[in-house]
XYZ file of C-alpha atoms in Angstrom:
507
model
C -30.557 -50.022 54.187
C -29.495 -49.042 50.542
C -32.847 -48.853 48.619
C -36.492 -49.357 49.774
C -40.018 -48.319 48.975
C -42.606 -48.137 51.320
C -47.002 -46.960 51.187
C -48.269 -44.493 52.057
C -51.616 -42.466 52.021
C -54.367 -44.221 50.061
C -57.196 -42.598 48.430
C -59.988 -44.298 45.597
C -58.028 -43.395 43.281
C -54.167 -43.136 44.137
C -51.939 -43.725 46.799
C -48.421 -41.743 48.009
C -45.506 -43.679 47.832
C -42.220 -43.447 49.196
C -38.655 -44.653 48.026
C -34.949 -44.252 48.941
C -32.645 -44.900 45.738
C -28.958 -43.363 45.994
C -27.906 -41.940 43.107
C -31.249 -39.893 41.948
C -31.960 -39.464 38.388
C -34.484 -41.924 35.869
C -36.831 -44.520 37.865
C -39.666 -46.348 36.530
C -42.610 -47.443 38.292
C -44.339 -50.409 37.276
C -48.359 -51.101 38.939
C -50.724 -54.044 38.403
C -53.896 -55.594 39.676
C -53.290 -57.873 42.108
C -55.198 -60.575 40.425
C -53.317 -60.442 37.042
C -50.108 -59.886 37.575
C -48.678 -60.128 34.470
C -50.670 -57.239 33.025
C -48.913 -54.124 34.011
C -48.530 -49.999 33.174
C -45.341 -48.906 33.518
C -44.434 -45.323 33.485
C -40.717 -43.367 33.571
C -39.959 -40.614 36.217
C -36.730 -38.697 37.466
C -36.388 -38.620 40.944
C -33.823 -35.918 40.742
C -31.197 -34.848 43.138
C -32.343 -35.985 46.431
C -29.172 -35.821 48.596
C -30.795 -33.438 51.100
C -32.881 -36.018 52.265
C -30.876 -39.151 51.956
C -32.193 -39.993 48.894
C -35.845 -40.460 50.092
C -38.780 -39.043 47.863
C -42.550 -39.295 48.621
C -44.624 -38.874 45.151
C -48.666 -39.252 44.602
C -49.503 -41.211 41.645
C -51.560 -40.401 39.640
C -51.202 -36.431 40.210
C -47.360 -36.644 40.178
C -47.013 -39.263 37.546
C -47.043 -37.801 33.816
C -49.579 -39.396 32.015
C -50.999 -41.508 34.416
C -54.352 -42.900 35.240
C -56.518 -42.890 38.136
C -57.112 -46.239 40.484
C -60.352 -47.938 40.943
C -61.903 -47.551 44.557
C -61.619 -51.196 46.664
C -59.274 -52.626 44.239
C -55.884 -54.145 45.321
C -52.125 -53.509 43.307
C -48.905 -54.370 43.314
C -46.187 -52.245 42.748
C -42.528 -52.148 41.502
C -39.951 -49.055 41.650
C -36.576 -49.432 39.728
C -33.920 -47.945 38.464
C -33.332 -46.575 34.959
C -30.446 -49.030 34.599
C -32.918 -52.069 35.943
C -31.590 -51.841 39.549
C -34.777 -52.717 42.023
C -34.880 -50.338 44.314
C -38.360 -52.197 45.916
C -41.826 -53.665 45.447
C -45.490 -54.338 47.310
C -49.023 -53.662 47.015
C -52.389 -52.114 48.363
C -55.798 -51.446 48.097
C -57.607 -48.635 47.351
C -60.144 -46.723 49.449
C -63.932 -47.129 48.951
C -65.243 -43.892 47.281
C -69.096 -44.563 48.815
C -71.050 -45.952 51.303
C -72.167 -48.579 49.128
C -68.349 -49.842 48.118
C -67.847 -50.081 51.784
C -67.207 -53.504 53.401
C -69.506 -54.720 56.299
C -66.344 -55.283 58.451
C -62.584 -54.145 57.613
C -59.657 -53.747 59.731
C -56.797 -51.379 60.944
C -53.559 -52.436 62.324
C -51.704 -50.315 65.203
C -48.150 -50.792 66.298
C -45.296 -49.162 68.048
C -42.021 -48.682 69.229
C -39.199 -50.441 66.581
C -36.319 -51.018 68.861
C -34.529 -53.972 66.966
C -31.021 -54.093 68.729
C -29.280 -55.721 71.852
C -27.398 -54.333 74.584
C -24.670 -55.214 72.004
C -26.048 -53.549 69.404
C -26.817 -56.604 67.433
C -30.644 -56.893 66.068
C -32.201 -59.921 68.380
C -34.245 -62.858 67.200
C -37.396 -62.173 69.515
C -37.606 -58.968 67.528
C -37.081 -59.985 63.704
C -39.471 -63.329 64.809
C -41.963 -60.601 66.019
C -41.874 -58.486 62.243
C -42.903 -61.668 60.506
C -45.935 -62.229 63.268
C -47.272 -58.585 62.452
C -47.234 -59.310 58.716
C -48.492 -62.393 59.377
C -51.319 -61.114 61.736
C -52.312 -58.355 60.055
C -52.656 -60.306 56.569
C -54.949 -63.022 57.978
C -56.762 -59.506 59.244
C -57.089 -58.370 56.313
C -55.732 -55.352 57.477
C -56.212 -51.814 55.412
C -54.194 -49.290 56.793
C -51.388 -49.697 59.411
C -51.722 -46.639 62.448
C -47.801 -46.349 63.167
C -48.102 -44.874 66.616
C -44.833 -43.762 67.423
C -41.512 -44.693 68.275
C -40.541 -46.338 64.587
C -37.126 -44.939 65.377
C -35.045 -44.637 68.483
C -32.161 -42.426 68.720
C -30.719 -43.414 71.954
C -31.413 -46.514 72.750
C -30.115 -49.555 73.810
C -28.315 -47.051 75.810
C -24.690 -48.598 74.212
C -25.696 -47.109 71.150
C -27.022 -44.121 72.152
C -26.596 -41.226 70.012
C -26.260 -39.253 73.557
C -23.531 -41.895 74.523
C -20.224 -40.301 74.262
C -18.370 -43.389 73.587
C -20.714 -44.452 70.733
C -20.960 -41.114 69.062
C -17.300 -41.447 68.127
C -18.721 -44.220 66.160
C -20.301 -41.868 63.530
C -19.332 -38.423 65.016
C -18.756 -35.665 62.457
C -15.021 -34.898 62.288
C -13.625 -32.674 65.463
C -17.202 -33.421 67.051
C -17.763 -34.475 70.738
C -21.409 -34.347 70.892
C -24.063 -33.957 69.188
C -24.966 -30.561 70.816
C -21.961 -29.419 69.239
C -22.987 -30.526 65.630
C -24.027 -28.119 63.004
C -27.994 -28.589 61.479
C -26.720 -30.345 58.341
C -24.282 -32.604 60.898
C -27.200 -33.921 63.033
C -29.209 -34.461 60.308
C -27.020 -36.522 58.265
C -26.259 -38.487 62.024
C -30.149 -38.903 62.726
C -30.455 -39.979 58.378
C -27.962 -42.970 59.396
C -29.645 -43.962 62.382
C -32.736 -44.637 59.958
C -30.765 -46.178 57.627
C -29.565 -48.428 60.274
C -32.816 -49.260 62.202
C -34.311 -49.911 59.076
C -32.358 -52.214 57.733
C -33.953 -55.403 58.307
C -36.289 -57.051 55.242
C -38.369 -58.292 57.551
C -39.295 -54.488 58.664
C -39.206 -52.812 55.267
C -41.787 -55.420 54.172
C -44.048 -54.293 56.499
C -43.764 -50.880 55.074
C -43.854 -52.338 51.865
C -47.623 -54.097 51.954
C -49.317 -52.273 54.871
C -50.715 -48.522 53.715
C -48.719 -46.820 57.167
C -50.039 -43.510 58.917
C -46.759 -42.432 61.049
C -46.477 -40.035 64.208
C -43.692 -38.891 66.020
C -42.685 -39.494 69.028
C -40.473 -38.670 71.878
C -37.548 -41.472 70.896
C -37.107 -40.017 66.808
C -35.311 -37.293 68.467
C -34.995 -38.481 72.366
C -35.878 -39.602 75.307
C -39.088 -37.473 76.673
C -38.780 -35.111 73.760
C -39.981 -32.147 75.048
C -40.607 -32.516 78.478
C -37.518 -31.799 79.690
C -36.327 -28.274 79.882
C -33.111 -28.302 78.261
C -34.994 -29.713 75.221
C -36.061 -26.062 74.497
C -32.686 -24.563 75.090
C -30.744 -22.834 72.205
C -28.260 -25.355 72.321
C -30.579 -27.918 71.048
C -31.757 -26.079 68.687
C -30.048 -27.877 65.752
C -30.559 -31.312 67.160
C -34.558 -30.800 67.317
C -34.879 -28.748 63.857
C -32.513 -31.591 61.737
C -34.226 -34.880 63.912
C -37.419 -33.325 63.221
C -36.348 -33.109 59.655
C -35.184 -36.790 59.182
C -38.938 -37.754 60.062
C -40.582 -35.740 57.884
C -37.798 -37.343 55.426
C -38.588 -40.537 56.339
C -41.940 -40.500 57.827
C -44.351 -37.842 57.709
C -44.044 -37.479 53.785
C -45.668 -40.614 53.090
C -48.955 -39.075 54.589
C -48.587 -35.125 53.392
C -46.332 -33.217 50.521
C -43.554 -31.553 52.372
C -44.397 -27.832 51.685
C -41.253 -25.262 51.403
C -40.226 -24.056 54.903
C -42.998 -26.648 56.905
C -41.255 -27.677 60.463
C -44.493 -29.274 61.763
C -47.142 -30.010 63.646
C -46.899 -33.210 62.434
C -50.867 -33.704 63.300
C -53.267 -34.701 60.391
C -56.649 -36.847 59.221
C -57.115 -39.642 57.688
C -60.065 -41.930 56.573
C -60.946 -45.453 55.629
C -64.618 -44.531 53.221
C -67.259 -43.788 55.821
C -64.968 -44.139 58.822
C -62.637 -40.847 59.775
C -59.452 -40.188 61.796
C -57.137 -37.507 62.724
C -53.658 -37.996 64.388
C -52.723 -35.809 67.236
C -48.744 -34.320 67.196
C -48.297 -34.601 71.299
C -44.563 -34.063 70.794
C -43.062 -31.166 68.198
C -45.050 -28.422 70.236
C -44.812 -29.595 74.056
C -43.595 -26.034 75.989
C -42.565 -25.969 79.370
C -43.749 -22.755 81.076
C -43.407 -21.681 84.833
C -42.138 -25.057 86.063
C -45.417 -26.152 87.644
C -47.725 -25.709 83.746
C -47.223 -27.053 80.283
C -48.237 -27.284 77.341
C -48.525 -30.561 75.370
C -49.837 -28.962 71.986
C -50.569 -25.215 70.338
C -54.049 -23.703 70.928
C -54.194 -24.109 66.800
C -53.419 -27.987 66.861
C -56.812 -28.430 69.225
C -58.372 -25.705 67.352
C -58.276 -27.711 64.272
C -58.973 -30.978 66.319
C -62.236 -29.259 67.386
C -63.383 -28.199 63.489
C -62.590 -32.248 62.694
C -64.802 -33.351 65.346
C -68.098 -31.151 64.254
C -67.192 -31.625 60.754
C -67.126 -35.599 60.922
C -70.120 -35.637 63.615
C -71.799 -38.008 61.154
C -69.162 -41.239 60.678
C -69.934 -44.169 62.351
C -66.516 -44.641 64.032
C -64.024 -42.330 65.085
C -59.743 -42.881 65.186
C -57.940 -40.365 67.444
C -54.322 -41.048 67.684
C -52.200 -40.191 70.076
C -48.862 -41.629 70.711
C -48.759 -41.224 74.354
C -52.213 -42.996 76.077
C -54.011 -40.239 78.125
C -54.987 -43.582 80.381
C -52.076 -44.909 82.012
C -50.368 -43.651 84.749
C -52.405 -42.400 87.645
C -52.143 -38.584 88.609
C -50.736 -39.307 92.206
C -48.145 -41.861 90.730
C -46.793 -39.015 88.653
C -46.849 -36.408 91.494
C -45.253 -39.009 94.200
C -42.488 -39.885 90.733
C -40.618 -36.295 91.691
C -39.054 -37.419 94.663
C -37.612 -40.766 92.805
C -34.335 -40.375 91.351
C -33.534 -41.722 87.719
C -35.542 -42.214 84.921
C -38.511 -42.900 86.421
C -39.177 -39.441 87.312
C -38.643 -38.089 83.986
C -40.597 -40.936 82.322
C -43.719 -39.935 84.704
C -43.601 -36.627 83.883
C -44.345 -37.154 80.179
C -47.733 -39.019 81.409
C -50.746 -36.935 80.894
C -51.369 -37.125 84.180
C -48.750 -35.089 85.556
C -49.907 -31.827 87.273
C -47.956 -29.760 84.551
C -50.215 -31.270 81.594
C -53.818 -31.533 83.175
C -54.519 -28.543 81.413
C -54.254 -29.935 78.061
C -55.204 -33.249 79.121
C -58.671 -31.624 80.456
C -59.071 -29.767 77.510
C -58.476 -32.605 74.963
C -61.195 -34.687 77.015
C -63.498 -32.484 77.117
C -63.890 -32.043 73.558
C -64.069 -35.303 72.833
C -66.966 -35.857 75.873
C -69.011 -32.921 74.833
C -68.683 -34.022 71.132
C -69.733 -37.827 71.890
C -72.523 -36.352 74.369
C -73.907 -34.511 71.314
C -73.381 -37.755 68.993
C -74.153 -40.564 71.600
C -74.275 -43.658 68.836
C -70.742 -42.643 67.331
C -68.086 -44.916 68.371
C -64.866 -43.009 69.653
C -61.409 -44.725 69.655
C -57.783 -43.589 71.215
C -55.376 -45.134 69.638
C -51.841 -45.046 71.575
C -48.651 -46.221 71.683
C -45.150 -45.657 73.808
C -45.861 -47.470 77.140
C -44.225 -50.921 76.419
C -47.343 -53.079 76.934
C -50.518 -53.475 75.101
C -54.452 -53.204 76.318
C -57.978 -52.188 75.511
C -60.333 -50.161 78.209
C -62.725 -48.213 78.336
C -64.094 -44.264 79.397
C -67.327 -44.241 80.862
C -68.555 -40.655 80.821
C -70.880 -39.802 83.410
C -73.018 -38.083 80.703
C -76.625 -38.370 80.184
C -77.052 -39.912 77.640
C -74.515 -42.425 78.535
C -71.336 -42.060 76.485
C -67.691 -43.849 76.695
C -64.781 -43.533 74.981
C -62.238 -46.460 74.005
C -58.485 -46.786 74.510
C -56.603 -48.871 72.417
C -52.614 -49.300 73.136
C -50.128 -51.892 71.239
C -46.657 -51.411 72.433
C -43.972 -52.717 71.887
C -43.207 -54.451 67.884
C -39.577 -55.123 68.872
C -38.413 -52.919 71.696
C -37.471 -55.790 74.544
C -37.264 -54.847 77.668
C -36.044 -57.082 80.940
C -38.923 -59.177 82.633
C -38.925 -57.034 85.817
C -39.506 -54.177 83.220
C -42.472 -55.529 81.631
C -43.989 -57.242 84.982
C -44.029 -53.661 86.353
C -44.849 -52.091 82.896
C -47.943 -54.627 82.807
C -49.465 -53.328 86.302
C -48.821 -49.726 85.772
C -52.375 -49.183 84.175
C -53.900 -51.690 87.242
C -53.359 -48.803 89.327
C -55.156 -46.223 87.504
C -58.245 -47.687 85.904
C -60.638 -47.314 88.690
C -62.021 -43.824 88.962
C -60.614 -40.609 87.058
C -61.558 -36.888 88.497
C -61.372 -34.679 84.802
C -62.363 -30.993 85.888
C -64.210 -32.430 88.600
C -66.549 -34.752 86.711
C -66.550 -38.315 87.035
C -65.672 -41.053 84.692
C -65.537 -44.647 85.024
C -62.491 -46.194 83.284
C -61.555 -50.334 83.127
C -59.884 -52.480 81.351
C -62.484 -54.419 78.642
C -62.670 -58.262 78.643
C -66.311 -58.921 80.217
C -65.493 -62.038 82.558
C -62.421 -61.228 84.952
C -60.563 -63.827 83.891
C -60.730 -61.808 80.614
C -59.880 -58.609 81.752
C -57.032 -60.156 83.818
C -55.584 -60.928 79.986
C -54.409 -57.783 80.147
C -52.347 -55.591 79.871
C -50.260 -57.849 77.814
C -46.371 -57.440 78.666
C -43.980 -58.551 76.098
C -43.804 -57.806 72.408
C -47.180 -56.798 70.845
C -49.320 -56.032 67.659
C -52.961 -55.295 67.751
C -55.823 -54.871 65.296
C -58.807 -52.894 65.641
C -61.973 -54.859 63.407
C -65.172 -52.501 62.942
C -68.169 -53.996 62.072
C -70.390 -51.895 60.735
C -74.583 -51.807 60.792
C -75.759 -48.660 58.885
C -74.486 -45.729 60.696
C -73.506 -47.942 64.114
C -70.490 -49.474 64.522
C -69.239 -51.783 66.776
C -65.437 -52.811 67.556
C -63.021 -55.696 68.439
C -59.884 -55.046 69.478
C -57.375 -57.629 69.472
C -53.628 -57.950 70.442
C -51.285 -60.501 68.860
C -47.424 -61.863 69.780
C -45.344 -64.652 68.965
C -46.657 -68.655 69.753
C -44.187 -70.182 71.644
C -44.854 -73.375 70.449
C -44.224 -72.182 66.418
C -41.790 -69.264 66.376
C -42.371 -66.635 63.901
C -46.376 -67.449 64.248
C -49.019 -65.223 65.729
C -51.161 -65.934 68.791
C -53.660 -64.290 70.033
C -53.257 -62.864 73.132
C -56.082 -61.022 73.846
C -59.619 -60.281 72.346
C -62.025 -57.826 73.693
C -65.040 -59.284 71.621
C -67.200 -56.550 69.545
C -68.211 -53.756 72.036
């Protein structure tokens, strides 16, 4: 990847965008209505010197834009970003927010996707997984979709496991001179090792269009930096000091500005909100501030993180529908499977005890759903999503709280874009959640949870193995809301085509 542009943030009257042009210096940006495209405002920028990170720059028009004009709410551009000399450095488009409740639609759409694993065991990107970028664009534009939720995972740094950053024999490949590791690497080293891997994940057209037309709402997770980031306890040795400080950096180069200005001296949370008009959200950082303590209790996020989770809640008690992401589903593994894990050797272990539902992170994991339980039991008619990624398959269910009145929370997981895994992988990947949606014990109160679908042979649907986009459609009534959740891979019978693999109906 040379030059690309990508969308960001969108507000009623602007949008953040984000562009990587080598070279710095003069650009021009170029924006139309989508409907007449041959009327267009073109104004002239300077990008600067933007060699600290890799030539990427995140700008809001209109407030960083000399001279320019605000947007119209509900209106849909295009957009062009060149060079001085003429080079294109990338185009796309997207609508605006509504600025009232009366510009809102009656239904509109969010997209949700994960984990952007394009490569072989040969390190070569594989057809399943380029066929599968053109059925989310696809998808999602038949969907009408606003905003894309990018739920972690757009990057992995060690995997396939050939090309493993952490692979000694690979990292020769783009080692640092005298280097042996990447332990041994200097900040400014790993950094411009993890700015590569983006350049080279990102590569494909087929993925950088996505960016290109969908407005995209990133988190981190575990595989920008590596596997189980943070959960294991050499993560938060010295030695890896560097590595976590200059991979965290590359995402906020590459990600996490296209949502928020990168303030002098930030290193994260990477947590934030977000809205579509009436409709709020607020994405959870599970990752940058996971602590291990005493071996036996953990942490999975700062006091302040929830803290300011909490003040969101109260503060958007009123919207009709609320988007809580969270890269790593809070439904998924049971408790006992994590706790019996310990005794299994290999990854296994260590991927079970990054689940929630590991003895060291009931803690948070109580405290999390307890907010969000005595919130909803305060707002009963508000509609309360989860959206998650990481887990390598894709399904919709459902928390019954054991509330009076009567509340439930939804889960909403679409995993994996383009990360393939072997079928015995995905078979056991698909049952996983089998095992735990039957009853959950959260600080001894009950709570129903199941998988959505109505009829079994519905519910049996899911969990969908295999690669996977989803949509989330809200249809709203006045202040209710009500909410279909859908899941989408490739036809077999027309490659490159969506089909729909699984549709909860509205709830």
């Amino acid at each position: 990847m040379e030059r690309a542009v990508a969308v960001g943030r969108v507000s009623p009257g602007g949008v953040r965008l984000w562009m990587r042009s080598p070279g710095g210096g003069a650009h021009r940006l170029e924006l139309w209505l989508d409907a007449v495209r041959s009327e267009r405002v073109a104004y002239a920028f300077d990008m600067g010197d933007r060699a600290h990170s890799d030539h990427t720059l995140a700008f809001a028009y209109p407030d960083d834009i000399a001279g320019a004009r605000p947007l119209e709410p509900v209106t849909r551009y295009g957009y062009r970003i060149s060079r001085a000399d003429g080079v294109l450095v990338g185009e796309g488009s997207f609508e605006t927010l509504p600025s009232s409740p009366s510009q809102m639609p009656r239904r509109f759409c969010l997209g949700v996707a994960s984990c952007h694993q394009p490569f072989d065991d040969q390190g070569e990107m594989h057809e399943m997984g380029l066929r599968m970028l053109r059925v989310a664009r696809v998808a999602w534009e038949r969907c009408d979709v606003k905003l894309a939720l990018w739920v972690g995972d757009q990057l992995y740094a060690d995997f396939p496991e050939s090309q493993s950053l952490f692979d000694p024999e690979y990292f020769k490949t783009v080692a640092p001179p005298g280097r042996k590791s990447l332990l041994e690497c200097t900040h400014d080293e790993v950094l411009a090792v993890y700015h590569g891997r983006y350049r080279r994940n990102w590569g494909h057209p087929a993925w950088l269009e996505l960016q290109a037309r969908f407005p995209g709402y990133p988190i981190l997770d575990d595989h920008e930096v590596a596997d189980n980031y943070g959960t294991l306890p050499e993560h938060h040795d010295k030695k890896w000091r560097h590595l976590r400080d200059a991979a965290e950096a590359a995402y906020r180069h590459y990600q996490h500005s296209r949502v928020e200005p990168l303030r002098p001296g930030f290193e994260g949370p990477y947590d934030y909100t977000f809205e579509y008009g009436a409709a709020a959200g607020y994405v959870l950082d599970v990752r940058s501030e996971r602590r291990s303590a005493d071996g036996s209790h953990a942490r999975v996020f700062a006091p302040h993180q929830l803290e300011r989770f909490a003040t969101w809640l109260n503060v958007n008690d009123s919207a009709p529908v609320l988007f809580i992401v969270v890269s790593v589903p809070p439904f998924f593994m049971p408790g006992w499977l994590s706790r019996l894990a310990r005794y299994v050797p290999g990854s296994f272990r260590e991927d079970a005890h990054d689940r929630w539902t590991h003895p060291q992170y009931r803690a948070d994991r109580c405290r999390m759903l307890e907010l969000i339980k005595n919130h909803q039991q305060r707002h009963p008619q508000q509609r309360v999503v989860m959206v998650s990624g990481d887990v390598h398959v894709g399904y919709a269910a459902r928390c019954d709280w054991r509330t009076d009145p009567p509340t439930s929370l939804y889960q909403f997981v679409s995993s994996s874009i383009t990360h393939k895994l072997s079928s015995l992988d995905w078979h056991l990947a698909r049952h996983m959640p089998r095992t735990h949606f039957a009853m959950a014990d959260l600080e001894g109160k009950w709570a129903r949870i199941h998988l959505l679908g109505g009829s079994m042979a519905r519910v049996l649907e899911q969990p969908v193995g295999g690669l996977n986009v989803g949509t989330i459609e809200v249809e709203l009534d006045g202040d209710l809301a009500r909410l279909n959740f859908k899941l989408f891979g490739e036809d077999e019978d027309t490659p490159g085509e969506p089909k729909l693999l699984f549709e909860s109906g509205f709830q």
